[in-house]
Amino acid sequence: MKQYFYEKESQNSTLREQSLLARLPAFISYAKQECQHYSKTFEHIDADKITSREMLAQLPITRKSDFKNIQSSNAPLGGLNAKSANIGRIFQSPGPINDPENTSDDWWRMGQAFYAAGFRTGDVVQNCLSYHLTPGGFILDSGARACGCVVIPAGPGQTEQQLDVIENLNPQGYCGTPSFLKILLDKASENHRNISSITKALVTGEALPEALRAEFNAAGIDTLQAYASADVGLIGFESTAGKGLIIAEDLLVEIVRPGTLEPVNDGEIGEVVVTSFNEDYPLIRFATGDLSAVKPGISACGRTNMCIKGWMGRADQTTKVKGMFVHAEQIEQVRKDYPHITKMRLSVTQVNYNDQMNLQCELDTVAYSDADTRGLIDSVNISLKKITKLNGTIELVAVGSLADDGKVIDDLRAIG
């Protein structure tokens, strides 16, 4: 049995770097020719000169936070897709942000992460990321199948039915968010259900606290995490618990000072910026909005690519709740429906490793009856769910009680 998903995972790191940098000039020329976005943003760039990280760092950055505006002015993909792209699906994540997929095998390159987490040919895997509108379910599905696994396309929710499926089909693996695996474990324990067939998990979409990983390990589930996005696919993955994320093959990753083009020094925290050599959907200096830092050294597993320390927060106010991005613009969209509400702030916390949203709304309720107040709370709750696709609680607070600090989303979850 092969040691790695790709044999080049153990190649000399200098040769890997040289190989990727050598691909840049031709790929940038391709993107300028094929993609409306890059023909404009790289109009005055001489692609032949972009042969080093120093030269790459002079190129404009395309930020995920700008995708909504880029795509609204040039629907559906903002001209980021190649004219010759073979697109089989288009997803729409909250924002809204549209993402394409070429339905060829392992287009998202997730097989590498599943293989490092111990998934092998013949394993049955219960996939609990959503297949509805957002690409998460398909991203994991393709990666598991690339390792020869059989996938149960379960999606999230319906906990009792999920437990029925586990007892009936005896999957060896789980993939999805760590919080939903926790829900399954707790419900199984509460109702004396047998899910002991699951002995491995690849989790993504949320940070994985080490205390929660310890709970999974105690339940006999070896759990590693992958870092992926709906735009790039796999960015990094664990091969050993808690030792950092190994960057996926065929990517150039920079850690950049937020709001600038400038890479930080190794070890400093900055924004994760990715260059992906995807001919259907070229992403060159794509700023994810996630914060991380380079982790010195290479993995003890023998994989030689650079490592990053994992998710260390957001460079903007966008946050991820239950695997779904929530944007400040969405909260403002809710507020605009209620002209008497002067300010809103969404707080995100965790209870028993499950994400919770609470929307505080500044409102003078002196003239409101109890029935008026309840009706308004219910109405705002419906709007919040409609716009973010997530459930939350609504709290009416006195005018002037929210800090005047510009925050619309306040992520109060502990990191790590």
Short mmCIF file of C-alpha atoms in Angstrom, two decimals:
data_model
loop_
_atom_site.label_atom_id
_atom_site.label_comp_id
_atom_site.label_asym_id
_atom_site.label_seq_id
_atom_site.Cartn_x
_atom_site.Cartn_y
_atom_site.Cartn_z
CA MET A 1 0.00 0.00 0.00
CA LYS A 2 1.36 3.40 -0.95
CA GLN A 3 2.47 5.69 1.86
CA TYR A 4 1.05 8.90 0.41
CA PHE A 5 -1.88 9.83 -1.80
CA TYR A 6 0.59 11.57 -4.14
CA GLU A 7 4.17 10.34 -4.20
CA LYS A 8 5.31 13.95 -4.69
CA GLU A 9 4.16 14.77 -1.15
CA SER A 10 7.62 13.68 0.00
CA GLN A 11 9.61 15.41 -2.76
CA ASN A 12 12.44 17.81 -2.02
CA SER A 13 10.79 21.04 -0.85
CA THR A 14 13.15 23.24 -2.87
CA LEU A 15 12.32 21.34 -6.06
CA ARG A 16 8.59 21.69 -5.33
CA GLU A 17 8.97 25.45 -4.88
CA GLN A 18 10.99 25.80 -8.07
CA SER A 19 8.46 23.74 -10.01
CA LEU A 20 5.49 25.83 -8.85
CA LEU A 21 7.21 29.14 -9.47
CA ALA A 22 8.23 27.97 -12.95
CA ARG A 23 4.53 27.41 -13.74
CA LEU A 24 3.54 30.98 -12.84
CA PRO A 25 4.36 32.90 -16.05
CA ALA A 26 2.44 30.57 -18.35
CA PHE A 27 -0.47 30.29 -15.91
CA ILE A 28 -0.78 34.05 -15.44
CA SER A 29 -0.74 34.50 -19.23
CA TYR A 30 -3.46 31.84 -19.49
CA ALA A 31 -5.59 33.58 -16.85
CA LYS A 32 -5.22 36.95 -18.62
CA GLN A 33 -6.33 35.37 -21.88
CA GLU A 34 -9.14 33.19 -20.51
CA CYS A 35 -10.63 35.18 -17.58
CA GLN A 36 -12.25 38.59 -17.87
CA HIS A 37 -11.32 39.40 -14.29
CA TYR A 38 -7.59 38.85 -14.81
CA SER A 39 -7.49 40.42 -18.25
CA LYS A 40 -8.50 43.62 -16.45
CA THR A 41 -6.67 43.36 -13.10
CA PHE A 42 -3.44 42.04 -14.68
CA GLU A 43 -3.67 44.24 -17.77
CA HIS A 44 -0.28 45.89 -17.18
CA ILE A 45 1.43 42.83 -15.69
CA ASP A 46 4.27 41.23 -17.65
CA ALA A 47 3.60 37.56 -16.84
CA ASP A 48 7.08 36.47 -17.95
CA LYS A 49 8.60 38.40 -15.03
CA ILE A 50 6.59 36.64 -12.32
CA THR A 51 9.06 33.90 -11.48
CA SER A 52 9.62 34.36 -7.72
CA ARG A 53 7.62 34.89 -4.56
CA GLU A 54 8.94 38.45 -4.42
CA MET A 55 7.50 39.18 -7.88
CA LEU A 56 4.28 37.31 -7.07
CA ALA A 57 3.85 39.58 -4.03
CA GLN A 58 3.60 42.60 -6.33
CA LEU A 59 0.44 41.31 -8.04
CA PRO A 60 -2.99 42.60 -6.99
CA ILE A 61 -4.92 40.50 -4.48
CA THR A 62 -8.44 39.27 -5.17
CA ARG A 63 -10.32 39.13 -1.87
CA LYS A 64 -13.11 36.73 -1.03
CA SER A 65 -14.86 39.63 0.69
CA ASP A 66 -15.10 41.34 -2.73
CA PHE A 67 -16.65 38.36 -4.52
CA LYS A 68 -20.23 39.51 -3.97
CA ASN A 69 -19.60 42.81 -5.75
CA ILE A 70 -17.38 41.26 -8.44
CA GLN A 71 -20.03 38.67 -9.26
CA SER A 72 -23.01 41.02 -9.10
CA SER A 73 -21.44 43.20 -11.80
CA ASN A 74 -20.48 40.22 -13.98
CA ALA A 75 -22.77 37.30 -13.19
CA PRO A 76 -22.51 34.54 -12.31
CA LEU A 77 -18.78 34.07 -11.54
CA GLY A 78 -17.35 37.56 -11.91
CA GLY A 79 -15.22 36.61 -14.90
CA LEU A 80 -12.94 34.54 -12.68
CA ASN A 81 -13.80 31.38 -14.60
CA ALA A 82 -11.97 30.50 -17.79
CA LYS A 83 -13.91 30.89 -21.03
CA SER A 84 -13.03 27.27 -21.83
CA ALA A 85 -13.99 26.00 -18.36
CA ASN A 86 -15.93 22.77 -18.10
CA ILE A 87 -18.41 23.68 -15.36
CA GLY A 88 -20.95 21.05 -14.30
CA ARG A 89 -22.44 22.74 -11.21
CA ILE A 90 -22.80 26.23 -9.77
CA PHE A 91 -23.36 26.61 -6.03
CA GLN A 92 -24.58 29.63 -4.13
CA SER A 93 -23.34 30.18 -0.59
CA PRO A 94 -24.73 32.88 1.74
CA GLY A 95 -23.58 36.34 0.72
CA PRO A 96 -24.53 35.41 -1.93
CA ILE A 97 -21.29 34.04 -3.41
CA ASN A 98 -21.36 31.71 -6.40
CA ASP A 99 -18.85 28.89 -6.78
CA PRO A 100 -18.33 26.56 -9.76
CA GLU A 101 -17.47 22.88 -9.93
CA ASN A 102 -16.07 20.76 -12.68
CA THR A 103 -17.60 17.38 -11.87
CA SER A 104 -14.47 15.41 -12.80
CA ASP A 105 -13.08 13.13 -10.09
CA ASP A 106 -11.49 14.90 -7.10
CA TRP A 107 -11.61 18.34 -8.76
CA TRP A 108 -11.37 19.85 -5.25
CA ARG A 109 -8.21 17.79 -4.51
CA MET A 110 -9.58 16.49 -1.19
CA GLY A 111 -8.31 12.94 -1.63
CA GLN A 112 -4.97 13.95 -0.14
CA ALA A 113 -6.61 14.94 3.16
CA PHE A 114 -8.74 11.79 3.42
CA TYR A 115 -5.73 9.59 2.72
CA ALA A 116 -3.66 11.33 5.40
CA ALA A 117 -6.55 10.74 7.85
CA GLY A 118 -6.40 6.99 7.21
CA PHE A 119 -9.27 6.52 4.74
CA ARG A 120 -8.69 3.66 2.34
CA THR A 121 -10.36 1.65 -0.42
CA GLY A 122 -13.54 -0.06 0.76
CA ASP A 123 -14.16 2.17 3.77
CA VAL A 124 -17.78 3.32 4.12
CA VAL A 125 -17.98 7.02 5.03
CA GLN A 126 -20.97 8.94 6.39
CA ASN A 127 -20.73 12.42 4.85
CA CYS A 128 -22.57 14.95 7.00
CA LEU A 129 -21.82 18.20 5.17
CA SER A 130 -24.68 19.72 3.20
CA TYR A 131 -25.20 18.88 -0.45
CA HIS A 132 -27.80 21.66 -0.76
CA LEU A 133 -26.69 24.78 -2.69
CA THR A 134 -23.28 24.97 -0.99
CA PRO A 135 -20.44 22.73 -2.26
CA GLY A 136 -19.28 21.29 1.07
CA GLY A 137 -20.97 17.92 0.69
CA PHE A 138 -19.65 17.48 -2.85
CA ILE A 139 -16.13 18.54 -1.84
CA LEU A 140 -15.91 15.83 0.83
CA ASP A 141 -17.78 13.30 -1.29
CA SER A 142 -15.26 13.60 -4.12
CA GLY A 143 -12.28 13.34 -1.77
CA ALA A 144 -13.54 10.21 -0.03
CA ARG A 145 -14.32 8.53 -3.35
CA ALA A 146 -10.85 9.45 -4.63
CA CYS A 147 -9.51 7.18 -1.87
CA GLY A 148 -11.79 4.35 -2.98
CA CYS A 149 -14.33 4.88 -0.21
CA VAL A 150 -18.06 4.29 -0.45
CA VAL A 151 -19.97 7.45 0.57
CA ILE A 152 -23.28 7.71 2.42
CA PRO A 153 -24.58 11.17 1.36
CA ALA A 154 -26.24 11.90 4.69
CA GLY A 155 -25.94 15.68 4.91
CA PRO A 156 -26.48 17.47 8.25
CA GLY A 157 -29.37 17.25 10.73
CA GLN A 158 -31.95 14.49 11.30
CA THR A 159 -29.90 13.07 14.13
CA GLU A 160 -32.12 10.07 14.87
CA GLN A 161 -32.14 9.02 11.23
CA GLN A 162 -28.36 9.46 11.07
CA LEU A 163 -27.98 7.09 14.01
CA ASP A 164 -30.29 4.59 12.30
CA VAL A 165 -28.07 4.73 9.21
CA ILE A 166 -24.91 4.20 11.26
CA GLU A 167 -26.36 1.16 13.04
CA ASN A 168 -27.66 -0.25 9.75
CA LEU A 169 -24.72 0.40 7.41
CA ASN A 170 -21.83 0.37 9.94
CA PRO A 171 -19.65 3.07 8.32
CA GLN A 172 -15.99 3.09 9.34
CA GLY A 173 -15.63 6.84 8.85
CA TYR A 174 -17.30 10.20 9.39
CA CYS A 175 -16.73 13.46 7.56
CA GLY A 176 -18.37 16.79 8.32
CA THR A 177 -18.19 19.45 11.00
CA PRO A 178 -16.76 18.53 14.42
CA SER A 179 -19.83 20.01 16.16
CA PHE A 180 -22.18 17.61 14.36
CA LEU A 181 -20.01 14.63 15.22
CA LYS A 182 -20.29 15.77 18.83
CA ILE A 183 -24.09 15.90 18.49
CA LEU A 184 -24.13 12.35 17.12
CA LEU A 185 -21.91 11.08 19.94
CA ASP A 186 -24.00 12.75 22.64
CA LYS A 187 -27.30 11.55 21.19
CA ALA A 188 -25.94 8.01 20.77
CA SER A 189 -24.80 7.97 24.41
CA GLU A 190 -28.11 9.39 25.64
CA ASN A 191 -30.20 6.86 23.72
CA HIS A 192 -27.82 3.86 24.04
CA ARG A 193 -27.23 3.71 20.29
CA ASN A 194 -24.24 1.83 18.88
CA ILE A 195 -22.00 3.91 16.60
CA SER A 196 -18.78 2.09 17.46
CA SER A 197 -18.24 1.17 13.81
CA ILE A 198 -16.92 4.72 13.25
CA THR A 199 -13.22 4.70 14.06
CA LYS A 200 -11.92 7.62 11.97
CA ALA A 201 -13.09 11.12 11.10
CA LEU A 202 -12.05 13.98 8.85
CA VAL A 203 -13.61 17.21 10.08
CA THR A 204 -13.77 20.62 8.47
CA GLY A 205 -15.88 23.78 8.27
CA GLU A 206 -15.11 24.80 11.85
CA ALA A 207 -12.16 25.03 14.20
CA LEU A 208 -11.46 21.80 16.11
CA PRO A 209 -10.74 22.49 19.79
CA GLU A 210 -8.23 20.04 21.24
CA ALA A 211 -10.59 19.26 24.12
CA LEU A 212 -13.23 18.13 21.62
CA ARG A 213 -10.68 16.06 19.70
CA ALA A 214 -9.83 14.38 23.00
CA GLU A 215 -13.53 13.44 23.42
CA PHE A 216 -13.56 11.88 19.96
CA ASN A 217 -10.37 9.96 20.68
CA ALA A 218 -11.84 8.71 23.96
CA ALA A 219 -14.81 7.41 21.95
CA GLY A 220 -12.42 5.49 19.69
CA ILE A 221 -12.59 7.93 16.77
CA ASP A 222 -9.20 9.09 15.42
CA THR A 223 -9.94 12.61 14.22
CA LEU A 224 -7.93 14.85 11.91
CA GLN A 225 -8.97 18.11 10.28
CA ALA A 226 -8.82 19.63 6.81
CA TYR A 227 -8.82 23.30 5.85
CA ALA A 228 -10.74 23.92 2.64
CA SER A 229 -12.80 26.64 1.01
CA ALA A 230 -15.66 26.61 -1.48
CA ASP A 231 -13.48 28.58 -3.88
CA VAL A 232 -10.14 26.76 -3.74
CA GLY A 233 -11.02 23.32 -2.40
CA LEU A 234 -8.38 21.77 -0.14
CA ILE A 235 -5.80 24.22 1.22
CA GLY A 236 -4.25 22.30 4.11
CA PHE A 237 -4.68 19.14 6.16
CA GLU A 238 -3.40 17.34 9.24
CA SER A 239 -1.41 14.14 9.12
CA THR A 240 -0.77 14.14 12.88
CA ALA A 241 -3.15 15.62 15.43
CA GLY A 242 -2.24 19.11 16.59
CA LYS A 243 0.97 19.43 14.54
CA GLY A 244 -0.25 22.01 12.04
CA LEU A 245 -1.78 21.90 8.59
CA ILE A 246 0.32 20.69 5.68
CA ILE A 247 -0.32 22.76 2.56
CA ALA A 248 -1.91 20.76 -0.26
CA GLU A 249 0.10 19.97 -3.36
CA ASP A 250 -0.07 22.31 -6.38
CA LEU A 251 -0.81 25.44 -4.37
CA LEU A 252 1.30 28.48 -3.58
CA VAL A 253 0.32 29.86 -0.18
CA GLU A 254 1.42 33.20 1.24
CA ILE A 255 0.71 34.69 4.67
CA VAL A 256 0.05 38.37 4.03
CA ARG A 257 -0.41 41.38 6.30
CA PRO A 258 -4.18 42.08 6.19
CA GLY A 259 -5.14 44.95 3.94
CA THR A 260 -1.77 44.95 2.11
CA LEU A 261 0.03 43.00 -0.61
CA GLU A 262 2.99 42.32 1.67
CA PRO A 263 3.83 38.84 3.03
CA VAL A 264 4.71 38.76 6.73
CA ASN A 265 7.80 37.09 8.18
CA ASP A 266 7.58 33.38 8.96
CA GLY A 267 5.82 32.88 12.29
CA GLU A 268 3.85 36.14 12.13
CA ILE A 269 0.07 35.98 11.89
CA GLY A 270 -1.42 37.20 8.62
CA GLU A 271 -4.10 36.47 6.04
CA VAL A 272 -3.94 33.22 4.07
CA VAL A 273 -3.52 34.06 0.37
CA VAL A 274 -3.67 31.21 -2.15
CA THR A 275 -2.62 30.80 -5.77
CA SER A 276 -4.34 27.76 -7.26
CA PHE A 277 -3.34 26.37 -10.67
CA ASN A 278 -6.92 25.44 -11.57
CA GLU A 279 -7.47 25.90 -15.30
CA ASP A 280 -11.27 26.00 -14.96
CA TYR A 281 -11.25 28.55 -12.13
CA PRO A 282 -7.86 30.25 -11.81
CA LEU A 283 -7.36 31.94 -8.46
CA ILE A 284 -4.19 34.01 -8.30
CA ARG A 285 -3.39 35.68 -4.97
CA PHE A 286 -6.84 34.86 -3.63
CA ALA A 287 -7.22 36.24 -0.08
CA THR A 288 -9.36 33.85 1.96
CA GLY A 289 -10.02 36.20 4.89
CA ASP A 290 -8.62 33.56 7.29
CA LEU A 291 -5.70 34.29 9.60
CA SER A 292 -2.84 31.86 10.19
CA ALA A 293 0.96 31.71 10.44
CA VAL A 294 3.72 29.57 8.99
CA LYS A 295 4.77 26.73 11.29
CA PRO A 296 8.55 26.11 11.14
CA GLY A 297 9.91 22.77 10.02
CA ILE A 298 8.31 19.89 8.17
CA SER A 299 5.96 17.17 9.29
CA ALA A 300 7.31 14.04 10.98
CA CYS A 301 5.15 12.00 8.58
CA GLY A 302 7.62 12.69 5.77
CA ARG A 303 5.46 15.13 3.82
CA THR A 304 7.71 18.05 2.94
CA ASN A 305 5.36 20.89 2.04
CA MET A 306 5.14 24.00 4.24
CA CYS A 307 2.89 23.89 7.29
CA ILE A 308 0.65 26.54 8.79
CA LYS A 309 -0.58 26.68 12.36
CA GLY A 310 -4.25 26.34 11.56
CA TRP A 311 -7.16 28.76 11.73
CA MET A 312 -6.34 31.75 13.96
CA GLY A 313 -9.30 34.06 13.29
CA ARG A 314 -10.61 36.29 10.52
CA ALA A 315 -9.03 39.28 8.83
CA ASP A 316 -12.48 40.84 8.42
CA GLN A 317 -15.82 40.61 10.26
CA THR A 318 -16.98 37.64 8.20
CA THR A 319 -17.21 34.51 10.32
CA LYS A 320 -18.18 30.90 9.84
CA VAL A 321 -21.07 29.43 11.83
CA LYS A 322 -21.85 25.71 11.59
CA GLY A 323 -19.73 25.60 8.45
CA MET A 324 -21.59 28.52 6.78
CA PHE A 325 -20.11 32.00 6.23
CA VAL A 326 -22.01 34.90 7.77
CA HIS A 327 -21.20 38.38 6.45
CA ALA A 328 -21.66 41.80 8.04
CA GLU A 329 -23.59 42.81 4.91
CA GLN A 330 -26.20 40.14 5.69
CA ILE A 331 -26.81 41.57 9.16
CA GLU A 332 -27.22 45.02 7.62
CA GLN A 333 -29.69 43.50 5.17
CA VAL A 334 -31.74 42.25 8.14
CA ARG A 335 -31.58 45.66 9.82
CA LYS A 336 -32.83 47.52 6.74
CA ASP A 337 -36.14 45.66 7.02
CA TYR A 338 -36.72 47.30 10.42
CA PRO A 339 -36.18 51.08 10.19
CA HIS A 340 -36.88 51.62 13.91
CA ILE A 341 -33.91 49.39 14.85
CA THR A 342 -30.92 51.73 14.98
CA LYS A 343 -28.12 49.19 15.29
CA MET A 344 -27.54 45.41 15.27
CA ARG A 345 -24.70 43.23 16.49
CA LEU A 346 -24.44 39.48 15.98
CA SER A 347 -22.55 37.61 18.70
CA VAL A 348 -21.30 34.10 17.97
CA THR A 349 -20.53 31.78 20.87
CA GLN A 350 -20.24 28.04 21.51
CA VAL A 351 -22.22 25.89 23.93
CA ASN A 352 -20.98 22.31 24.26
CA TYR A 353 -18.95 22.88 21.05
CA ASN A 354 -22.08 23.89 19.11
CA ASP A 355 -22.16 27.34 17.51
CA GLN A 356 -24.82 29.75 18.75
CA MET A 357 -25.87 33.09 17.21
CA ASN A 358 -27.48 35.92 19.19
CA LEU A 359 -28.59 39.09 17.37
CA GLN A 360 -28.82 42.15 19.60
CA CYS A 361 -31.04 44.93 18.24
CA GLU A 362 -31.09 48.49 19.59
CA LEU A 363 -34.70 49.66 19.86
CA ASP A 364 -36.72 52.08 21.98
CA THR A 365 -39.52 49.78 23.16
CA VAL A 366 -41.33 52.27 25.42
CA ALA A 367 -44.35 52.41 23.14
CA TYR A 368 -44.35 48.64 22.48
CA SER A 369 -46.78 46.22 24.12
CA ASP A 370 -45.62 42.75 25.10
CA ALA A 371 -47.42 41.36 22.07
CA ASP A 372 -45.68 43.93 19.81
CA THR A 373 -42.30 42.96 21.25
CA ARG A 374 -42.88 39.23 20.77
CA GLY A 375 -44.11 39.81 17.22
CA LEU A 376 -41.03 41.88 16.35
CA ILE A 377 -38.65 39.30 17.82
CA ASP A 378 -40.35 36.54 15.81
CA SER A 379 -40.22 38.64 12.63
CA VAL A 380 -36.51 39.48 13.00
CA ASN A 381 -35.78 35.83 13.74
CA ILE A 382 -37.46 34.79 10.50
CA SER A 383 -35.49 37.43 8.56
CA LEU A 384 -32.19 36.31 10.12
CA LYS A 385 -32.82 32.70 9.16
CA LYS A 386 -33.98 33.63 5.65
CA ILE A 387 -30.88 35.70 4.93
CA THR A 388 -28.17 33.65 6.69
CA LYS A 389 -29.79 30.19 6.40
CA LEU A 390 -29.04 29.74 10.12
CA ASN A 391 -31.04 29.82 13.33
CA GLY A 392 -30.32 32.38 16.04
CA THR A 393 -31.85 34.13 19.02
CA ILE A 394 -33.01 37.75 19.01
CA GLU A 395 -32.47 40.17 21.89
CA LEU A 396 -33.88 43.71 22.03
CA VAL A 397 -31.56 46.09 23.89
CA ALA A 398 -31.75 49.76 24.84
CA VAL A 399 -30.68 52.41 22.35
CA GLY A 400 -27.01 53.30 22.95
CA SER A 401 -26.16 50.07 24.77
CA LEU A 402 -24.10 48.52 21.94
CA ALA A 403 -20.50 49.69 21.72
CA ASP A 404 -19.83 52.27 19.02
CA ASP A 405 -16.80 50.38 17.68
CA GLY A 406 -17.92 49.52 14.15
CA LYS A 407 -18.41 45.82 14.94
CA VAL A 408 -21.38 44.14 13.31
CA ILE A 409 -20.25 40.55 14.01
CA ASP A 410 -18.53 39.71 17.29
CA ASP A 411 -17.02 36.22 17.29
CA LEU A 412 -16.62 35.27 20.96
CA ARG A 413 -15.58 31.65 20.41
CA ALA A 414 -12.25 30.55 21.78
CA ILE A 415 -9.65 29.76 19.11
CA GLY A 416 -8.02 26.34 19.35
#
